Coordinates of C-alpha atoms in Angstrom, one line a residue:
M1 CA 160.5 19.3 -36.1
A2 CA 161.2 15.8 -35.0
K3 CA 157.6 15.4 -33.9
R4 CA 156.2 16.7 -37.2
A5 CA 158.5 14.3 -39.1
L6 CA 157.3 11.4 -37.0
L7 CA 153.7 12.3 -37.6
G8 CA 154.3 12.4 -41.3
V9 CA 155.8 9.0 -41.4
V10 CA 152.8 7.6 -39.5
A11 CA 150.4 9.3 -41.9
V12 CA 152.2 7.7 -44.9
L13 CA 152.1 4.2 -43.3
I14 CA 148.4 4.6 -42.6
F15 CA 147.7 5.7 -46.2
F16 CA 149.6 2.7 -47.8
S17 CA 148.1 0.2 -45.4
A18 CA 144.7 1.3 -46.4
Q19 CA 145.5 0.4 -50.0
L20 CA 146.5 -3.2 -49.2
P21 CA 143.8 -6.0 -49.7
A22 CA 142.0 -7.1 -46.7
Q23 CA 143.4 -10.3 -45.1
P24 CA 141.2 -13.3 -44.9
T25 CA 139.8 -13.9 -41.5
S26 CA 140.5 -17.6 -41.8
T27 CA 142.6 -19.9 -44.0
P28 CA 140.9 -22.6 -46.2
S29 CA 140.9 -26.1 -44.8
A30 CA 143.0 -28.9 -46.3
A31 CA 139.8 -30.8 -47.1
G32 CA 138.4 -27.8 -49.1
T33 CA 141.7 -27.6 -51.1
N34 CA 141.6 -31.3 -51.9
A35 CA 138.0 -31.1 -53.0
S36 CA 138.8 -28.2 -55.3
V37 CA 141.7 -30.1 -56.9
E38 CA 139.6 -33.3 -57.3
T39 CA 136.9 -31.2 -59.0
R40 CA 139.4 -29.8 -61.5
L41 CA 140.9 -33.2 -62.2
T42 CA 137.5 -34.7 -62.8
K43 CA 136.6 -31.9 -65.2
L44 CA 139.9 -32.3 -67.0
E45 CA 139.4 -36.0 -67.3
Q46 CA 136.0 -35.5 -68.7
Q47 CA 137.4 -33.0 -71.3
V48 CA 140.0 -35.5 -72.3
A49 CA 137.4 -38.2 -72.7
D50 CA 135.1 -35.9 -74.7
G51 CA 138.0 -35.0 -77.0
K52 CA 138.9 -38.7 -77.6
S53 CA 135.2 -39.5 -78.2
S54 CA 135.0 -36.7 -80.8
A55 CA 138.2 -37.8 -82.5
D56 CA 137.0 -41.4 -82.7
N57 CA 133.6 -40.4 -83.9
A58 CA 135.1 -38.3 -86.7
W59 CA 137.3 -41.1 -87.8
M60 CA 134.5 -43.6 -87.8
L61 CA 132.1 -41.4 -89.8
T62 CA 134.9 -40.8 -92.3
S63 CA 135.5 -44.6 -92.4
S64 CA 131.8 -45.2 -93.0
A65 CA 131.9 -42.8 -96.0
L66 CA 135.1 -44.6 -97.3
V67 CA 133.4 -48.0 -97.1
L68 CA 130.3 -46.7 -98.9
M69 CA 132.6 -45.4 -101.6
M70 CA 133.9 -48.9 -102.1
T71 CA 130.4 -50.0 -103.4
G72 CA 129.6 -46.8 -105.3
P73 CA 131.6 -45.8 -107.3
G74 CA 134.4 -48.3 -106.5
L75 CA 132.8 -51.7 -107.1
A76 CA 130.3 -50.3 -109.6
L77 CA 133.1 -49.0 -111.8
F78 CA 135.3 -52.1 -111.3
Y79 CA 132.6 -54.6 -112.2
G80 CA 131.1 -52.2 -114.8
G81 CA 134.3 -52.1 -116.8
L82 CA 134.7 -55.8 -116.8
V83 CA 131.4 -56.6 -118.6
R84 CA 130.5 -56.0 -122.2
K85 CA 129.2 -52.5 -123.0
K86 CA 125.7 -53.8 -123.5
N87 CA 125.6 -54.7 -119.8
V88 CA 127.5 -51.9 -118.1
L89 CA 124.5 -50.0 -116.7
A90 CA 122.8 -53.2 -115.5
T91 CA 126.0 -54.2 -113.7
M92 CA 126.5 -50.8 -112.1
M93 CA 122.8 -50.7 -111.1
Q94 CA 123.3 -53.9 -109.1
S95 CA 125.8 -52.2 -106.8
F96 CA 123.7 -49.1 -106.5
A97 CA 120.5 -51.1 -105.7
M98 CA 122.3 -52.6 -102.8
M99 CA 123.1 -49.1 -101.4
A100 CA 119.4 -48.4 -101.3
V101 CA 117.8 -51.8 -100.5
V102 CA 120.2 -53.0 -97.8
T103 CA 120.1 -49.7 -96.0
V104 CA 116.4 -49.9 -95.4
L105 CA 116.6 -53.6 -94.5
W106 CA 119.4 -52.8 -92.0
G107 CA 117.4 -50.2 -90.3
L108 CA 114.2 -52.3 -90.0
V109 CA 115.6 -55.6 -88.9
S110 CA 119.1 -56.7 -90.1
Y111 CA 121.1 -54.7 -87.6
S112 CA 119.2 -56.3 -84.8
L113 CA 119.7 -59.8 -86.2
A114 CA 123.5 -59.1 -86.6
F115 CA 124.4 -57.2 -83.5
G116 CA 121.4 -57.6 -81.1
L117 CA 121.4 -60.0 -78.2
G118 CA 120.2 -63.4 -79.2
T119 CA 121.7 -66.9 -79.6
S120 CA 125.2 -68.0 -80.6
F121 CA 124.1 -68.1 -84.2
V122 CA 121.9 -65.0 -84.7
G123 CA 120.8 -61.9 -82.9
G124 CA 117.3 -61.2 -81.6
F125 CA 114.7 -58.5 -82.2
H126 CA 115.5 -56.1 -79.4
N127 CA 116.9 -53.5 -81.8
L128 CA 114.2 -53.7 -84.4
F129 CA 113.6 -50.4 -86.2
L130 CA 116.9 -49.3 -84.5
R131 CA 115.2 -49.1 -81.1
G132 CA 117.8 -48.3 -78.5
V133 CA 120.4 -47.3 -81.1
G134 CA 121.2 -43.7 -80.4
A135 CA 123.8 -41.3 -79.2
A136 CA 124.9 -43.3 -76.2
P137 CA 127.8 -45.7 -76.8
D138 CA 127.5 -49.5 -76.5
P139 CA 130.6 -50.4 -74.5
D140 CA 130.5 -54.0 -75.7
Y141 CA 131.2 -52.9 -79.2
A142 CA 132.8 -49.4 -79.1
G143 CA 132.8 -47.4 -75.9
T144 CA 133.9 -44.0 -77.3
I145 CA 131.5 -43.6 -80.2
P146 CA 127.7 -43.3 -80.4
A147 CA 125.9 -46.6 -81.0
Q148 CA 124.4 -45.0 -84.1
T149 CA 127.8 -44.4 -85.5
F150 CA 128.7 -48.0 -85.0
M151 CA 125.5 -49.1 -86.6
V152 CA 125.9 -47.0 -89.7
Y153 CA 129.6 -48.1 -90.1
Q154 CA 128.5 -51.8 -90.0
L155 CA 125.8 -51.0 -92.5
M156 CA 128.4 -50.2 -95.1
F157 CA 129.8 -53.7 -94.8
A158 CA 126.3 -55.2 -95.2
I159 CA 125.9 -53.1 -98.4
I160 CA 129.0 -54.2 -100.2
T161 CA 129.0 -57.9 -99.3
P162 CA 126.0 -59.0 -101.4
G163 CA 127.2 -56.6 -104.1
L164 CA 130.3 -58.7 -104.5
I165 CA 128.3 -61.7 -105.4
A166 CA 127.0 -60.0 -108.5
G167 CA 130.3 -60.5 -110.2
A168 CA 129.5 -64.2 -110.6
F169 CA 126.1 -63.9 -112.3
A170 CA 126.9 -60.8 -114.3
E171 CA 125.2 -60.5 -117.7
R172 CA 122.6 -63.1 -117.2
M173 CA 120.4 -62.7 -114.1
K174 CA 117.1 -60.8 -114.0
F175 CA 117.0 -57.6 -112.1
S176 CA 113.9 -58.7 -110.1
A177 CA 115.6 -62.0 -109.3
M178 CA 118.8 -60.2 -108.2
L179 CA 116.8 -58.0 -105.8
L180 CA 114.9 -60.9 -104.2
F181 CA 118.0 -63.0 -104.0
M182 CA 120.0 -60.2 -102.3
V183 CA 117.3 -59.5 -99.7
L184 CA 117.0 -63.2 -98.7
W185 CA 120.7 -63.6 -98.7
S186 CA 121.2 -60.7 -96.4
F187 CA 118.8 -62.2 -93.9
L188 CA 119.8 -65.8 -94.1
V189 CA 123.5 -65.7 -94.7
Y190 CA 125.1 -62.3 -93.9
D191 CA 123.2 -61.4 -90.7
P192 CA 123.9 -64.8 -88.9
M193 CA 127.5 -64.8 -90.0
A194 CA 128.1 -61.2 -88.8
H195 CA 126.5 -62.1 -85.5
M196 CA 128.6 -65.2 -85.0
V197 CA 131.9 -63.4 -85.6
W198 CA 131.2 -59.9 -84.3
G199 CA 128.0 -60.0 -82.3
K200 CA 127.5 -60.3 -78.6
G201 CA 127.5 -64.0 -77.7
G202 CA 128.4 -65.1 -81.2
L203 CA 129.8 -68.5 -81.6
L204 CA 133.0 -67.3 -83.3
N205 CA 133.4 -64.0 -81.5
A206 CA 137.1 -63.7 -80.3
S207 CA 136.6 -60.6 -78.1
L208 CA 133.3 -61.4 -76.4
G209 CA 133.8 -65.0 -75.4
G210 CA 132.8 -67.1 -78.4
R211 CA 133.1 -70.9 -78.3
F212 CA 135.5 -70.9 -81.2
P213 CA 137.4 -67.5 -81.1
C214 CA 138.0 -66.8 -84.8
L215 CA 140.2 -63.8 -85.6
D216 CA 138.4 -61.7 -88.2
F217 CA 139.4 -58.1 -87.8
A218 CA 137.4 -56.6 -90.7
G219 CA 135.4 -59.4 -92.5
G220 CA 137.5 -62.1 -94.0
T221 CA 134.9 -64.8 -93.2
V222 CA 131.9 -62.5 -92.8
V223 CA 132.3 -60.6 -96.0
H224 CA 134.7 -62.3 -98.5
V225 CA 134.3 -66.0 -97.8
T226 CA 130.5 -65.9 -97.7
S227 CA 130.2 -63.7 -100.8
G228 CA 132.9 -65.5 -102.7
V229 CA 131.5 -69.0 -102.0
S230 CA 128.0 -67.8 -102.7
A231 CA 129.2 -66.4 -106.0
L232 CA 130.6 -69.8 -107.0
V233 CA 127.2 -71.5 -106.1
C234 CA 125.4 -68.9 -108.2
A235 CA 127.7 -69.4 -111.2
L236 CA 127.2 -73.2 -111.1
Y237 CA 123.4 -73.0 -110.6
L238 CA 122.8 -70.4 -113.3
G239 CA 125.1 -72.0 -115.8
K240 CA 127.4 -70.3 -118.4
R241 CA 126.7 -67.2 -120.3
F242 CA 125.5 -67.7 -123.9
G243 CA 128.6 -68.3 -126.0
Y244 CA 131.0 -68.9 -123.1
P245 CA 133.8 -70.0 -123.4
K246 CA 133.8 -70.3 -127.2
E247 CA 133.2 -66.6 -127.8
N248 CA 135.8 -64.1 -126.8
I249 CA 134.0 -62.3 -123.9
T250 CA 136.3 -59.5 -122.8
P251 CA 136.0 -56.4 -120.6
H252 CA 134.6 -53.4 -122.6
S253 CA 136.6 -50.8 -120.6
V254 CA 139.6 -51.7 -118.4
V255 CA 139.9 -47.9 -117.9
L256 CA 136.7 -48.0 -115.8
S257 CA 137.9 -51.0 -113.9
F258 CA 141.2 -49.4 -113.2
I259 CA 139.5 -46.3 -111.7
G260 CA 137.2 -48.6 -109.7
A261 CA 140.1 -50.7 -108.4
C262 CA 142.0 -47.5 -107.2
L263 CA 138.8 -46.3 -105.4
L264 CA 138.5 -49.7 -103.8
W265 CA 142.1 -49.5 -102.6
V266 CA 141.6 -46.1 -101.0
G267 CA 138.2 -47.0 -99.6
W268 CA 139.7 -50.2 -98.0
F269 CA 141.5 -48.0 -95.5
G270 CA 138.0 -47.3 -94.0
F271 CA 137.2 -51.0 -94.3
N272 CA 140.2 -52.2 -92.4
A273 CA 141.6 -49.3 -90.4
G274 CA 138.1 -48.2 -89.4
S275 CA 137.5 -51.7 -87.9
A276 CA 139.7 -50.6 -85.0
L277 CA 136.6 -48.5 -84.0
S278 CA 138.8 -45.7 -82.8
A279 CA 141.5 -43.3 -84.0
G280 CA 144.3 -44.9 -82.1
S281 CA 147.5 -46.8 -82.9
L282 CA 145.6 -50.0 -83.8
A283 CA 143.9 -48.1 -86.7
T284 CA 147.4 -47.0 -87.8
S285 CA 148.7 -50.5 -87.7
A286 CA 145.7 -51.8 -89.8
F287 CA 146.1 -49.0 -92.2
V288 CA 149.8 -49.8 -92.8
A289 CA 149.2 -53.6 -93.1
T290 CA 146.4 -53.0 -95.6
H291 CA 148.5 -50.8 -97.9
F292 CA 151.6 -53.1 -97.8
A293 CA 149.5 -56.2 -98.5
A294 CA 147.7 -54.6 -101.5
A295 CA 151.0 -53.5 -103.0
A296 CA 152.7 -56.9 -102.5
A297 CA 149.7 -58.7 -104.0
A298 CA 149.7 -56.5 -107.1
I299 CA 153.4 -57.5 -107.5
G300 CA 152.6 -61.2 -106.8
W301 CA 149.8 -61.5 -109.4
S302 CA 151.8 -59.5 -112.0
A303 CA 154.9 -61.6 -111.5
A304 CA 153.0 -64.9 -111.8
E305 CA 151.2 -63.6 -115.0
W306 CA 154.5 -62.3 -116.4
V307 CA 156.0 -65.8 -116.0
R308 CA 153.0 -67.6 -117.5
N309 CA 152.0 -65.2 -120.3
G310 CA 155.2 -63.4 -121.0
K311 CA 153.8 -60.0 -120.0
P312 CA 152.0 -58.4 -117.1
S313 CA 148.5 -57.0 -117.8
V314 CA 146.9 -53.9 -116.3
L315 CA 143.8 -56.0 -115.4
G316 CA 146.0 -58.5 -113.7
A317 CA 147.8 -55.9 -111.6
I318 CA 144.5 -54.3 -110.4
S319 CA 143.0 -57.8 -109.7
G320 CA 146.1 -58.6 -107.7
A321 CA 145.7 -55.5 -105.6
V322 CA 142.1 -56.4 -104.8
A323 CA 143.2 -60.0 -104.0
G324 CA 145.7 -58.6 -101.5
L325 CA 143.1 -56.3 -99.9
V326 CA 140.8 -59.3 -99.5
A327 CA 143.4 -61.5 -98.0
I328 CA 144.6 -58.9 -95.4
T329 CA 141.1 -58.0 -94.3
P330 CA 140.9 -60.6 -91.5
A331 CA 144.5 -60.1 -90.5
A332 CA 144.8 -56.3 -90.7
G333 CA 144.5 -55.6 -87.0
F334 CA 146.7 -58.5 -85.9
V335 CA 149.8 -58.5 -88.1
G336 CA 152.7 -56.2 -88.8
P337 CA 153.9 -54.8 -92.1
M338 CA 156.3 -57.6 -93.0
A339 CA 153.7 -60.3 -92.4
A340 CA 151.3 -58.2 -94.5
I341 CA 153.8 -58.3 -97.4
V342 CA 154.0 -62.1 -97.2
I343 CA 150.2 -62.4 -97.1
G344 CA 149.9 -60.1 -100.0
L345 CA 152.5 -61.9 -102.2
V346 CA 151.0 -65.3 -101.5
A347 CA 147.5 -64.0 -102.1
G348 CA 148.4 -62.4 -105.4
A349 CA 150.0 -65.5 -106.8
F350 CA 147.3 -67.9 -105.3
C351 CA 144.3 -65.9 -106.7
F352 CA 146.0 -65.7 -110.1
W353 CA 146.3 -69.5 -110.1
M354 CA 142.6 -69.8 -109.1
V355 CA 141.5 -67.6 -111.9
A356 CA 143.9 -68.7 -114.6
K357 CA 144.1 -72.4 -113.9
V358 CA 141.4 -73.7 -111.6
K359 CA 138.5 -71.9 -113.3
A360 CA 139.7 -73.1 -116.7
R361 CA 140.1 -76.6 -115.4
F362 CA 136.6 -76.9 -114.1
G363 CA 134.9 -74.7 -116.7
Y364 CA 132.6 -72.8 -114.4
D365 CA 131.6 -69.3 -115.6
D366 CA 132.4 -67.0 -112.6
S367 CA 132.0 -63.9 -114.8
L368 CA 134.1 -61.4 -112.9
D369 CA 136.0 -63.9 -110.8
A370 CA 134.2 -63.1 -107.5
F371 CA 135.0 -66.6 -106.2
G372 CA 138.6 -66.6 -107.5
V373 CA 139.4 -63.4 -105.7
H374 CA 137.0 -63.1 -102.8
G375 CA 136.2 -66.7 -102.0
A376 CA 139.7 -68.0 -102.4
G377 CA 141.5 -64.9 -101.2
G378 CA 139.2 -64.6 -98.1
T379 CA 139.8 -68.2 -97.2
L380 CA 143.5 -67.9 -97.6
G381 CA 143.6 -64.7 -95.5
A382 CA 141.5 -66.2 -92.7
L383 CA 143.9 -69.1 -92.4
L384 CA 147.1 -67.0 -92.6
T385 CA 145.7 -64.8 -89.9
G386 CA 146.0 -67.7 -87.5
V387 CA 149.6 -68.1 -88.6
F388 CA 150.9 -64.5 -88.4
A389 CA 148.8 -62.9 -85.7
V390 CA 150.9 -61.4 -82.8
S391 CA 149.8 -60.1 -79.4
S392 CA 152.1 -57.1 -79.7
I393 CA 149.8 -55.7 -82.4
N394 CA 146.6 -56.5 -80.7
P395 CA 146.5 -58.4 -77.4
I396 CA 143.1 -59.8 -77.9
F397 CA 143.7 -62.9 -75.8
K398 CA 144.5 -62.4 -72.1
D399 CA 144.8 -64.6 -69.0
A400 CA 142.9 -64.1 -65.7
H401 CA 145.4 -61.4 -64.6
G402 CA 145.1 -59.4 -67.8
N403 CA 148.4 -60.5 -69.3
A404 CA 148.5 -60.9 -73.1
L405 CA 148.6 -64.4 -74.5
A406 CA 149.9 -65.7 -77.8
S407 CA 147.7 -64.9 -80.8
G408 CA 148.9 -66.9 -83.7
L409 CA 150.9 -70.0 -84.7
F410 CA 154.3 -68.3 -85.1
E411 CA 153.8 -66.8 -81.6
G412 CA 153.1 -70.2 -80.1
N413 CA 149.3 -70.5 -80.3
A414 CA 148.9 -73.4 -82.7
H415 CA 145.3 -73.9 -81.6
Q416 CA 144.3 -70.6 -83.2
L417 CA 144.8 -72.1 -86.6
L418 CA 142.1 -74.7 -85.8
N419 CA 139.8 -71.9 -84.7
Q420 CA 140.4 -70.1 -88.0
L421 CA 139.6 -73.3 -89.8
V422 CA 136.4 -73.7 -87.9
G423 CA 135.4 -70.2 -88.9
V424 CA 136.1 -70.8 -92.5
V425 CA 134.2 -74.2 -92.6
I426 CA 131.2 -72.6 -91.0
A427 CA 131.3 -69.7 -93.5
W428 CA 131.6 -72.1 -96.4
G429 CA 128.7 -74.2 -95.1
I430 CA 126.3 -71.3 -94.5
A431 CA 127.1 -69.8 -97.8
I432 CA 126.6 -73.0 -99.8
V433 CA 123.5 -74.2 -98.1
G434 CA 121.9 -70.8 -97.7
T435 CA 122.6 -69.8 -101.3
L436 CA 121.3 -73.0 -102.8
V437 CA 118.0 -72.7 -100.8
I438 CA 117.6 -69.0 -101.8
L439 CA 118.4 -69.7 -105.5
K440 CA 115.7 -72.4 -105.6
I441 CA 113.1 -70.1 -104.0
V442 CA 113.9 -67.2 -106.3
D443 CA 113.9 -69.5 -109.3
V444 CA 110.4 -70.8 -108.4
V445 CA 109.0 -67.3 -107.6
V446 CA 110.3 -65.1 -110.4
G447 CA 112.8 -67.1 -112.4
L448 CA 116.6 -66.4 -112.3
R449 CA 117.9 -66.0 -115.9
V450 CA 116.8 -63.7 -118.6
P451 CA 115.7 -65.4 -121.9
E452 CA 118.5 -66.1 -124.4
D453 CA 117.4 -63.4 -126.8
E454 CA 117.4 -60.8 -124.0
E455 CA 120.9 -61.9 -122.9
I456 CA 122.2 -61.5 -126.5
Q457 CA 120.6 -58.0 -126.7
G458 CA 122.0 -57.0 -123.3
L459 CA 120.6 -56.3 -119.9
D460 CA 120.9 -52.5 -120.2
L461 CA 118.0 -52.4 -122.7
T462 CA 116.1 -55.5 -121.6
Q463 CA 116.1 -54.8 -117.8
H464 CA 116.3 -51.0 -117.7
G465 CA 115.4 -49.6 -121.1
E466 CA 118.6 -47.6 -121.4
E467 CA 122.1 -47.8 -123.0
G468 CA 125.3 -47.0 -121.3
Y469 CA 126.8 -45.4 -124.4
S470 CA 124.9 -43.4 -127.0
W471 CA 127.1 -43.0 -130.1
E472 CA 126.1 -40.2 -132.4
V473 CA 126.7 -41.1 -136.1
T474 CA 127.1 -38.2 -138.4
A475 CA 126.0 -38.3 -142.0

């Protein structure tokens, strides 16, 4: 019996041992294990990088759409409501035309002139017809998004900038003259200024070793100073509208302008926060600064108007918000919320003074106050950027060891205010000289102003053969 029991136990052990997995004949080496871990880590790092790239690209495409919305419908409605009803379509068409014309120019040559390799003053022809601008990132500009995304984002800035100038010559320039002027202005003023501030090797580029590093996060000098100063030159060159200032020339629909201003405010988040070129914390900081400055400027303008006129107007409030958005544009990625509030308050009151007092004192007919808001507000914002910029928001200046250096005056970098002044002076100079030359060329080639009788009739009918409003009269 004992023998049978023993044999049974042995049989059971043999049965269960047969069910066990075979043991490896040898153990993996330490080198093999390390290689496997490194492979997995490399794959994980690539997945993280791909995820960040996708997030950044999504944000930048969204920002591009927001900036385009600033031109149409934002600027089109804002400017369209400020003119008389006989000119509403012509004014809105000026913004829409820029969306079409500048886009084609940008693809053919302007992107290369603005962001291609060239001199300190203008880019070259390497990227003509968008050659070399594809899915691969350009690490000098934005290392986590396709170069084509960067290109189309910058295109939206190139579209709205000449559109802003139209506010100065509204209701009196030929459509053909406007088209020729805007094409030449884009080539001779915008492209060189964009290259100097943002392009590789640009004279004023703060991140890529410019001779005078001018802090301009989203276009204070490139967009607002150049367009605003050019607007003043246009207003002076063309002269006043027929009947101005004796006739009461008032906006035909503040409602349209109100809607346009609100669209501008929303779109400006793409303008400023998008200029971080990524979906990180810097975009958040610029977003917050933009919003606080706009709100403060609306209050600043309204308060100044309330004191002077006894009541705050709706047009004043929305103009103040736009002035704050203009002023914070160069500073958005360099200052915190409290500095943004100060910049906004100052800009709102200052731009109101420019529109209410300075324009009246000198008598120029800046129809929609393009200079008073964009030229003056952009200049103020560019200079205040040199005062309030801090390295804790954006450590753009670093020493040889990679340590952050002071950014603005209040942080201990008084020299930056001089750099900002250099940038402003150059922007003013290019805008004045370039605009005068272009206006003279256009005047000789096609003529600038519509005849007096056409101006009285309105540009909607005389330039486009249409009316903005068709009122049905019942018998």
